[in-house]
Short mmCIF file of C-alpha atoms in Angstrom, two decimals:
data_model
loop_
_atom_site.label_atom_id
_atom_site.label_comp_id
_atom_site.label_asym_id
_atom_site.label_seq_id
_atom_site.Cartn_x
_atom_site.Cartn_y
_atom_site.Cartn_z
CA MET A 1 21.39 15.07 22.36
CA PHE A 2 19.69 11.68 22.24
CA TYR A 3 21.24 10.65 18.92
CA ARG A 4 24.99 11.08 18.85
CA GLU A 5 28.12 8.94 18.79
CA ALA A 6 30.03 10.62 21.60
CA GLY A 7 31.33 7.97 23.97
CA GLN A 8 30.66 5.05 21.60
CA TYR A 9 34.19 3.84 20.96
CA LYS A 10 35.21 1.34 18.30
CA THR A 11 37.84 -1.17 19.40
CA ASN A 12 38.00 -3.35 16.28
CA TYR A 13 37.47 -3.14 12.53
CA ALA A 14 34.21 -5.09 12.64
CA ALA A 15 32.63 -2.51 14.96
CA ASP A 16 33.91 0.35 12.83
CA MET A 17 32.48 -1.15 9.64
CA ALA A 18 29.13 -2.23 11.13
CA VAL A 19 25.97 -1.51 9.17
CA PHE A 20 24.49 0.18 12.26
CA PRO A 21 27.49 1.69 14.06
CA LEU A 22 25.44 3.74 16.54
CA ARG A 23 23.71 2.16 19.50
CA GLN A 24 20.59 4.23 18.83
CA ASP A 25 20.28 2.74 15.34
CA ARG A 26 20.43 -0.79 16.72
CA ILE A 27 17.84 0.05 19.35
CA GLY A 28 15.62 1.60 16.67
CA ILE A 29 15.80 -1.54 14.53
CA ALA A 30 14.95 -3.68 17.57
CA VAL A 31 11.95 -1.46 18.36
CA ILE A 32 10.70 -1.61 14.75
CA LEU A 33 10.98 -5.41 14.73
CA ALA A 34 9.19 -5.61 18.09
CA ILE A 35 6.35 -3.44 16.79
CA ALA A 36 6.10 -5.52 13.61
CA LEU A 37 6.22 -8.81 15.50
CA VAL A 38 4.04 -7.98 18.50
CA GLY A 39 2.38 -4.59 18.18
CA ILE A 40 0.76 -4.88 14.75
CA PRO A 41 -0.80 -8.35 15.31
CA LEU A 42 -2.21 -7.16 18.65
CA ILE A 43 -3.53 -3.78 17.49
CA GLY A 44 -4.32 -4.29 13.81
CA ASN A 45 -7.47 -6.04 12.65
CA ASP A 46 -7.70 -8.60 9.85
CA PHE A 47 -8.44 -5.96 7.23
CA PHE A 48 -5.41 -3.86 8.16
CA ILE A 49 -3.08 -6.84 8.16
CA ALA A 50 -4.40 -8.34 4.91
CA SER A 51 -4.85 -5.09 2.94
CA VAL A 52 -1.99 -2.96 4.23
CA MET A 53 0.79 -4.88 5.96
CA ILE A 54 1.05 -7.96 3.74
CA PRO A 55 1.09 -5.87 0.50
CA PHE A 56 3.67 -3.59 2.10
CA LEU A 57 5.98 -6.52 2.87
CA VAL A 58 5.56 -8.04 -0.59
CA PHE A 59 6.24 -4.76 -2.37
CA SER A 60 9.20 -4.03 -0.09
CA LEU A 61 10.88 -7.26 -1.14
CA ALA A 62 10.18 -6.59 -4.82
CA ALA A 63 11.52 -3.03 -4.47
CA ILE A 64 14.70 -4.34 -2.83
CA GLY A 65 15.20 -6.63 -5.81
CA LEU A 66 14.80 -3.82 -8.33
CA ASN A 67 16.94 -1.50 -6.22
CA ILE A 68 19.81 -3.99 -6.34
CA LEU A 69 19.70 -3.88 -10.12
CA THR A 70 18.85 -0.23 -10.76
CA GLY A 71 20.04 1.55 -7.64
CA TYR A 72 23.22 -0.35 -6.87
CA THR A 73 24.28 -1.53 -10.34
CA GLY A 74 22.79 1.21 -12.53
CA LEU A 75 20.96 -1.17 -14.89
CA ILE A 76 17.42 -0.14 -15.75
CA SER A 77 14.76 -2.84 -15.77
CA LEU A 78 11.11 -2.62 -16.75
CA GLY A 79 10.41 -6.33 -16.37
CA THR A 80 10.22 -6.75 -12.61
CA ALA A 81 6.60 -7.91 -12.71
CA ALA A 82 7.46 -10.61 -15.26
CA PHE A 83 10.20 -12.00 -13.02
CA MET A 84 7.73 -11.95 -10.14
CA GLY A 85 5.37 -13.97 -12.32
CA VAL A 86 8.10 -16.52 -12.99
CA GLY A 87 8.49 -16.98 -9.25
CA ALA A 88 4.74 -17.38 -8.75
CA TYR A 89 4.32 -19.98 -11.49
CA SER A 90 7.50 -21.78 -10.41
CA CYS A 91 6.17 -22.07 -6.87
CA TYR A 92 2.87 -23.38 -8.24
CA LYS A 93 4.62 -26.08 -10.23
CA LEU A 94 6.84 -26.97 -7.28
CA THR A 95 3.78 -27.47 -5.07
CA THR A 96 2.45 -29.82 -7.75
CA PHE A 97 5.63 -31.87 -8.07
CA PHE A 98 6.60 -31.86 -4.37
CA PRO A 99 3.38 -31.74 -2.33
CA GLY A 100 5.11 -32.89 0.84
CA VAL A 101 7.76 -30.14 0.95
CA ASN A 102 7.16 -27.14 3.20
CA ILE A 103 5.65 -24.22 1.27
CA ILE A 104 8.18 -21.74 2.69
CA VAL A 105 11.01 -23.82 1.22
CA LEU A 106 9.22 -23.88 -2.13
CA ILE A 107 8.72 -20.11 -2.06
CA LEU A 108 12.44 -19.63 -1.51
CA LEU A 109 13.32 -22.16 -4.21
CA SER A 110 10.99 -20.49 -6.72
CA GLY A 111 13.30 -17.49 -6.73
CA LEU A 112 16.04 -19.65 -8.26
CA PHE A 113 14.00 -20.18 -11.41
CA SER A 114 13.33 -16.47 -11.62
CA ALA A 115 17.06 -15.82 -11.16
CA ALA A 116 17.86 -18.14 -14.08
CA ILE A 117 15.37 -16.33 -16.33
CA GLY A 118 16.77 -12.99 -15.16
CA VAL A 119 20.29 -14.02 -16.12
CA LEU A 120 19.03 -15.10 -19.54
CA PHE A 121 17.38 -11.77 -20.24
CA GLY A 122 20.29 -9.93 -18.59
CA LEU A 123 22.78 -11.09 -21.21
CA PRO A 124 22.08 -8.03 -23.44
CA SER A 125 23.34 -5.82 -20.59
CA LEU A 126 26.88 -6.87 -21.55
CA ARG A 127 26.56 -4.93 -24.81
CA ILE A 128 23.83 -2.36 -24.26
CA LYS A 129 22.76 -0.08 -21.44
CA GLY A 130 20.48 2.83 -20.69
CA PHE A 131 17.43 3.19 -22.90
CA TYR A 132 18.25 0.14 -25.01
CA LEU A 133 18.56 -2.10 -21.95
CA ALA A 134 15.22 -0.79 -20.69
CA VAL A 135 13.65 -1.80 -24.00
CA ALA A 136 15.23 -5.26 -23.74
CA THR A 137 13.77 -5.82 -20.27
CA LEU A 138 10.45 -4.46 -21.52
CA ALA A 139 10.53 -7.15 -24.21
CA ALA A 140 11.10 -9.72 -21.45
CA GLN A 141 8.01 -8.38 -19.69
CA PHE A 142 5.80 -8.80 -22.74
CA PHE A 143 7.24 -12.20 -23.69
CA LEU A 144 6.86 -13.71 -20.23
CA GLN A 145 3.41 -12.23 -19.81
CA TRP A 146 2.46 -13.88 -23.11
CA ALA A 147 3.90 -17.19 -21.90
CA PHE A 148 1.83 -17.03 -18.72
CA VAL A 149 -1.30 -17.18 -20.90
CA ARG A 150 -0.23 -19.31 -23.86
CA VAL A 151 1.62 -22.11 -22.06
CA PRO A 152 -1.09 -24.14 -20.27
CA TRP A 153 1.49 -26.39 -18.59
CA LEU A 154 2.35 -23.47 -16.29
CA PHE A 155 -1.10 -23.43 -14.72
CA ASN A 156 -1.62 -27.22 -14.85
CA TYR A 157 -4.03 -26.97 -17.79
CA ASN A 158 -6.74 -25.34 -15.69
CA ALA A 159 -9.67 -24.22 -17.80
CA SER A 160 -9.71 -20.85 -16.02
CA GLY A 161 -5.97 -20.34 -16.41
CA ALA A 162 -5.73 -19.46 -12.72
CA ILE A 163 -3.27 -20.53 -10.06
CA GLU A 164 -5.03 -22.60 -7.39
CA VAL A 165 -3.18 -22.21 -4.12
CA PRO A 166 -3.30 -25.45 -2.10
CA GLN A 167 -3.54 -25.51 1.66
CA ARG A 168 -0.19 -26.00 3.37
CA THR A 169 0.53 -26.00 7.08
CA LEU A 170 3.43 -25.09 9.35
CA PHE A 171 3.46 -26.59 12.86
CA GLY A 172 -0.17 -27.53 12.35
CA LEU A 173 -1.27 -24.02 11.32
CA PRO A 174 -2.44 -23.41 7.74
CA ILE A 175 -0.31 -20.71 6.13
CA THR A 176 -1.72 -20.90 2.61
CA GLY A 177 -5.18 -21.66 1.29
CA ALA A 178 -8.63 -20.43 2.22
CA SER A 179 -8.32 -21.41 5.89
CA ALA A 180 -5.08 -19.49 6.52
CA THR A 181 -5.64 -16.47 8.74
CA PRO A 182 -4.21 -13.04 7.86
CA GLU A 183 -2.08 -13.07 11.03
CA THR A 184 -0.43 -16.35 10.09
CA ARG A 185 0.29 -15.21 6.55
CA TYR A 186 1.62 -11.92 7.91
CA PHE A 187 4.10 -13.67 10.21
CA VAL A 188 5.37 -15.81 7.32
CA CYS A 189 5.78 -12.73 5.10
CA LEU A 190 7.51 -10.84 7.88
CA GLY A 191 9.98 -13.66 8.51
CA LEU A 192 10.84 -14.00 4.82
CA VAL A 193 11.30 -10.25 4.35
CA VAL A 194 13.50 -9.88 7.45
CA VAL A 195 15.76 -12.78 6.47
CA LEU A 196 16.08 -11.70 2.83
CA THR A 197 16.68 -8.06 3.79
CA TRP A 198 19.50 -9.17 6.07
CA PHE A 199 20.85 -11.25 3.19
CA ALA A 200 20.65 -8.27 0.80
CA SER A 201 22.33 -5.97 3.33
CA ASN A 202 25.27 -8.33 3.66
CA ILE A 203 25.60 -8.56 -0.11
CA VAL A 204 25.55 -4.83 -0.85
CA HIS A 205 28.03 -4.12 1.96
CA GLY A 206 30.41 -6.82 0.77
CA LYS A 207 32.73 -7.35 -2.15
CA LEU A 208 29.94 -8.07 -4.61
CA GLY A 209 28.02 -4.96 -3.64
CA ARG A 210 31.09 -2.77 -4.03
CA SER A 211 31.67 -4.19 -7.51
CA TRP A 212 28.05 -3.37 -8.41
CA MET A 213 28.48 0.21 -7.26
CA ALA A 214 31.73 0.53 -9.20
CA VAL A 215 29.94 -0.64 -12.34
CA ARG A 216 27.16 1.82 -11.65
CA ASP A 217 29.49 4.79 -11.25
CA MET A 218 31.62 4.03 -14.34
CA ASP A 219 31.75 0.59 -15.89
CA ILE A 220 34.88 1.28 -17.96
CA ALA A 221 36.85 2.38 -14.90
CA ALA A 222 35.54 -0.64 -12.98
CA GLU A 223 36.75 -2.96 -15.72
CA LEU A 224 40.17 -1.30 -15.72
CA MET A 225 40.40 -1.91 -11.97
CA GLY A 226 39.90 -5.62 -12.52
CA ILE A 227 36.16 -6.00 -12.01
CA LYS A 228 34.67 -8.45 -14.48
CA LEU A 229 31.61 -6.81 -15.98
CA LEU A 230 30.18 -10.17 -17.03
CA ASN A 231 30.12 -11.48 -13.47
CA ALA A 232 28.99 -8.20 -11.90
CA LYS A 233 26.07 -7.52 -14.24
CA LEU A 234 24.80 -11.08 -14.43
CA THR A 235 24.97 -11.57 -10.67
CA ALA A 236 23.04 -8.32 -10.26
CA PHE A 237 20.35 -9.63 -12.60
CA ALA A 238 20.34 -13.00 -10.82
CA VAL A 239 20.03 -11.58 -7.29
CA SER A 240 17.49 -8.97 -8.35
CA SER A 241 15.35 -11.55 -10.15
CA TYR A 242 15.61 -13.92 -7.18
CA PHE A 243 14.13 -11.31 -4.87
CA ALA A 244 11.45 -10.48 -7.43
CA GLY A 245 10.60 -14.18 -7.86
CA VAL A 246 10.21 -14.74 -4.12
CA ALA A 247 8.07 -11.58 -3.90
CA GLY A 248 5.88 -12.88 -6.74
CA ALA A 249 5.40 -16.24 -5.02
CA MET A 250 4.52 -14.44 -1.79
CA MET A 251 2.05 -12.24 -3.64
CA ILE A 252 0.06 -15.18 -5.01
CA PHE A 253 0.40 -17.68 -2.15
CA LEU A 254 0.39 -15.39 0.90
CA TRP A 255 -1.51 -12.32 -0.28
CA TYR A 256 -3.97 -13.03 -3.09
CA GLY A 257 -4.47 -16.70 -2.31
CA GLY A 258 -4.71 -17.62 -6.00
CA GLY A 259 -6.19 -16.09 -9.12
CA GLU A 260 -5.15 -15.37 -12.68
CA ALA A 261 -1.54 -14.30 -12.32
CA ASN A 262 -1.50 -12.92 -15.85
CA ASP A 263 -3.78 -10.11 -14.69
CA VAL A 264 -1.47 -9.39 -11.76
CA PHE A 265 2.06 -9.35 -13.19
CA THR A 266 1.50 -6.68 -15.82
CA ILE A 267 3.62 -3.79 -17.05
CA ARG A 268 1.68 -1.56 -14.68
CA LEU A 269 3.07 -3.49 -11.72
CA SER A 270 6.60 -3.12 -13.12
CA PHE A 271 6.21 0.64 -13.28
CA THR A 272 4.67 0.73 -9.80
CA ILE A 273 7.71 -1.01 -8.31
CA LEU A 274 10.00 1.31 -10.27
CA PHE A 275 8.15 4.30 -8.81
CA MET A 276 8.61 2.84 -5.33
CA VAL A 277 12.36 2.73 -5.89
CA ILE A 278 12.47 6.28 -7.27
CA ILE A 279 10.41 7.80 -4.47
CA GLY A 280 12.06 5.74 -1.75
CA GLY A 281 15.60 6.29 -2.97
CA LEU A 282 17.92 4.61 -5.44
CA GLY A 283 20.77 2.64 -3.93
CA SER A 284 19.19 2.35 -0.49
CA LEU A 285 17.58 -0.66 1.18
CA ILE A 286 15.66 1.47 3.63
CA GLY A 287 14.49 3.56 0.69
CA SER A 288 12.85 0.44 -0.73
CA PHE A 289 10.77 0.17 2.43
CA PHE A 290 9.92 3.87 2.36
CA GLY A 291 8.77 3.72 -1.25
CA ALA A 292 6.81 0.50 -0.74
CA ALA A 293 5.13 1.92 2.36
CA PHE A 294 4.15 5.10 0.56
CA LEU A 295 2.74 3.54 -2.60
CA SER A 296 1.10 0.53 -0.95
CA ILE A 297 -0.53 2.44 1.91
CA LEU A 298 -1.52 5.58 -0.01
CA PRO A 299 -4.40 4.03 -2.04
CA THR A 300 -5.87 2.36 1.05
CA ALA A 301 -5.50 5.53 3.10
CA LEU A 302 -7.29 7.61 0.47
CA LYS A 303 -10.05 5.07 -0.14
CA PHE A 304 -10.86 4.25 3.49
CA GLY A 305 -9.07 6.86 5.60
CA LEU A 306 -10.66 9.98 4.13
CA PRO A 307 -14.26 8.68 4.45
CA ALA A 308 -13.49 7.78 8.07
CA LEU A 309 -12.50 11.42 8.61
CA GLY A 310 -15.72 12.66 7.04
CA VAL A 311 -14.33 13.41 3.58
CA PRO A 312 -16.49 11.63 0.98
CA ILE A 313 -14.45 10.10 -1.83
CA GLY A 314 -15.25 7.23 -4.18
CA GLY A 315 -12.99 4.36 -5.06
CA ALA A 316 -12.42 5.55 -8.63
CA THR A 317 -11.70 9.08 -7.44
CA ALA A 318 -9.21 7.79 -4.88
CA GLU A 319 -7.42 5.84 -7.61
CA HIS A 320 -7.19 8.92 -9.84
CA VAL A 321 -5.91 11.03 -6.94
CA THR A 322 -3.29 8.37 -6.24
CA PHE A 323 -2.03 8.55 -9.83
CA MET A 324 -1.86 12.35 -9.66
CA LEU A 325 0.02 12.37 -6.36
CA VAL A 326 2.49 9.70 -7.43
CA GLY A 327 3.23 11.47 -10.72
CA ALA A 328 3.72 14.81 -9.00
CA LEU A 329 5.97 13.30 -6.33
CA ILE A 330 8.15 11.53 -8.90
CA ILE A 331 8.72 14.83 -10.73
CA LEU A 332 9.45 16.66 -7.47
CA PHE A 333 11.88 14.04 -6.20
CA LEU A 334 13.72 13.81 -9.51
CA ILE A 335 14.18 17.59 -9.51
CA LEU A 336 14.63 18.44 -5.83
CA GLU A 337 15.91 15.24 -4.20
CA PRO A 338 16.97 12.49 -6.65
CA HIS A 339 17.91 10.17 -3.78
CA GLY A 340 14.33 10.08 -2.51
CA LEU A 341 12.94 9.65 0.96
CA ALA A 342 16.04 7.75 2.10
CA ARG A 343 18.14 10.88 1.63
CA LEU A 344 15.66 12.96 3.65
CA TRP A 345 15.86 10.34 6.40
CA GLN A 346 19.66 10.51 6.30
CA ILE A 347 19.63 14.31 6.49
CA GLY A 348 17.29 14.13 9.49
CA LYS A 349 19.64 11.78 11.32
CA GLN A 350 22.61 14.03 10.60
CA LYS A 351 20.69 16.98 12.05
CA LEU A 352 19.91 14.97 15.18
CA ARG A 353 23.62 14.23 15.68
CA THR A 354 24.35 17.93 16.29
CA TRP A 355 21.01 19.03 17.80
CA PRO A 356 20.51 21.41 19.60
CA PHE A 357 23.70 22.97 18.28
CA PRO A 358 23.78 24.40 14.73
CA TYR A 359 26.95 22.51 13.76
#
């Protein structure tokens, strides 16, 4: 009785086509944003913010990027981590060439270079799809990962081959570098994720998003209806790679604070983000957050939560248990609920619309 649309009248087309047509949904989003903006910084300690919340936001953005390509357009990609690496190295080079430009602007601009590389490796999607396209993106993963090591210009010829994150400030507060606090980095990540999620929501609910979904359902029928497959597929690769590139720059500059990016953007990370999309739900933005929350919080919860409850478990054991649980859940979701946690959330909301009545 608390979640229903009775009495909420629509007087124009914009209200009828709103992303959140129910007042309760809008209130829920406002409450979530208030908790993220005020509650978590007040309640959470530095370890929780740096080890749980920042990784969750970074992985959420990367999962949204892959979901645009795989969930909304139906194009399989196994090179998400490589495109994230392009964004990280691009941001590093931009900080070298333009030291006076705000780091947030450079993080957003780094996604453009990743989008260009994504379009380049997305050209085979015009002729191949399915397993063969997955192999093509896998080749992009291995090639770019090789370039991250063999092209010293990318890491400014550092002997260690690592990205050295410089200190940059915003309104006098350091947001990158060793002196940046976890709370400051968390607020920057939260702002970027909220803005880019809003941007992605407007895209997938607009003309471009509908063309992607038409290509996903049946590309031949979409072409017969006048949708240009060249534009639809390449824009999907470009937007997906842009989100991945920004997520990669955030991972190095706002989460890790530097390090050898080649050891970070591996094929394992590509599969991890793919698992987030599968478990969270294909073709759903909120599913990207569900999947990212599950796979980013689960290892930390097993490693530190169980010992806090009196259950002794080592770090290696927790990692093995995580692999077992993720594998089992992927099989279960593919068999029982292919649309993932997002579909379960949708079913729960539909039940609340009629509760306490059976129909």
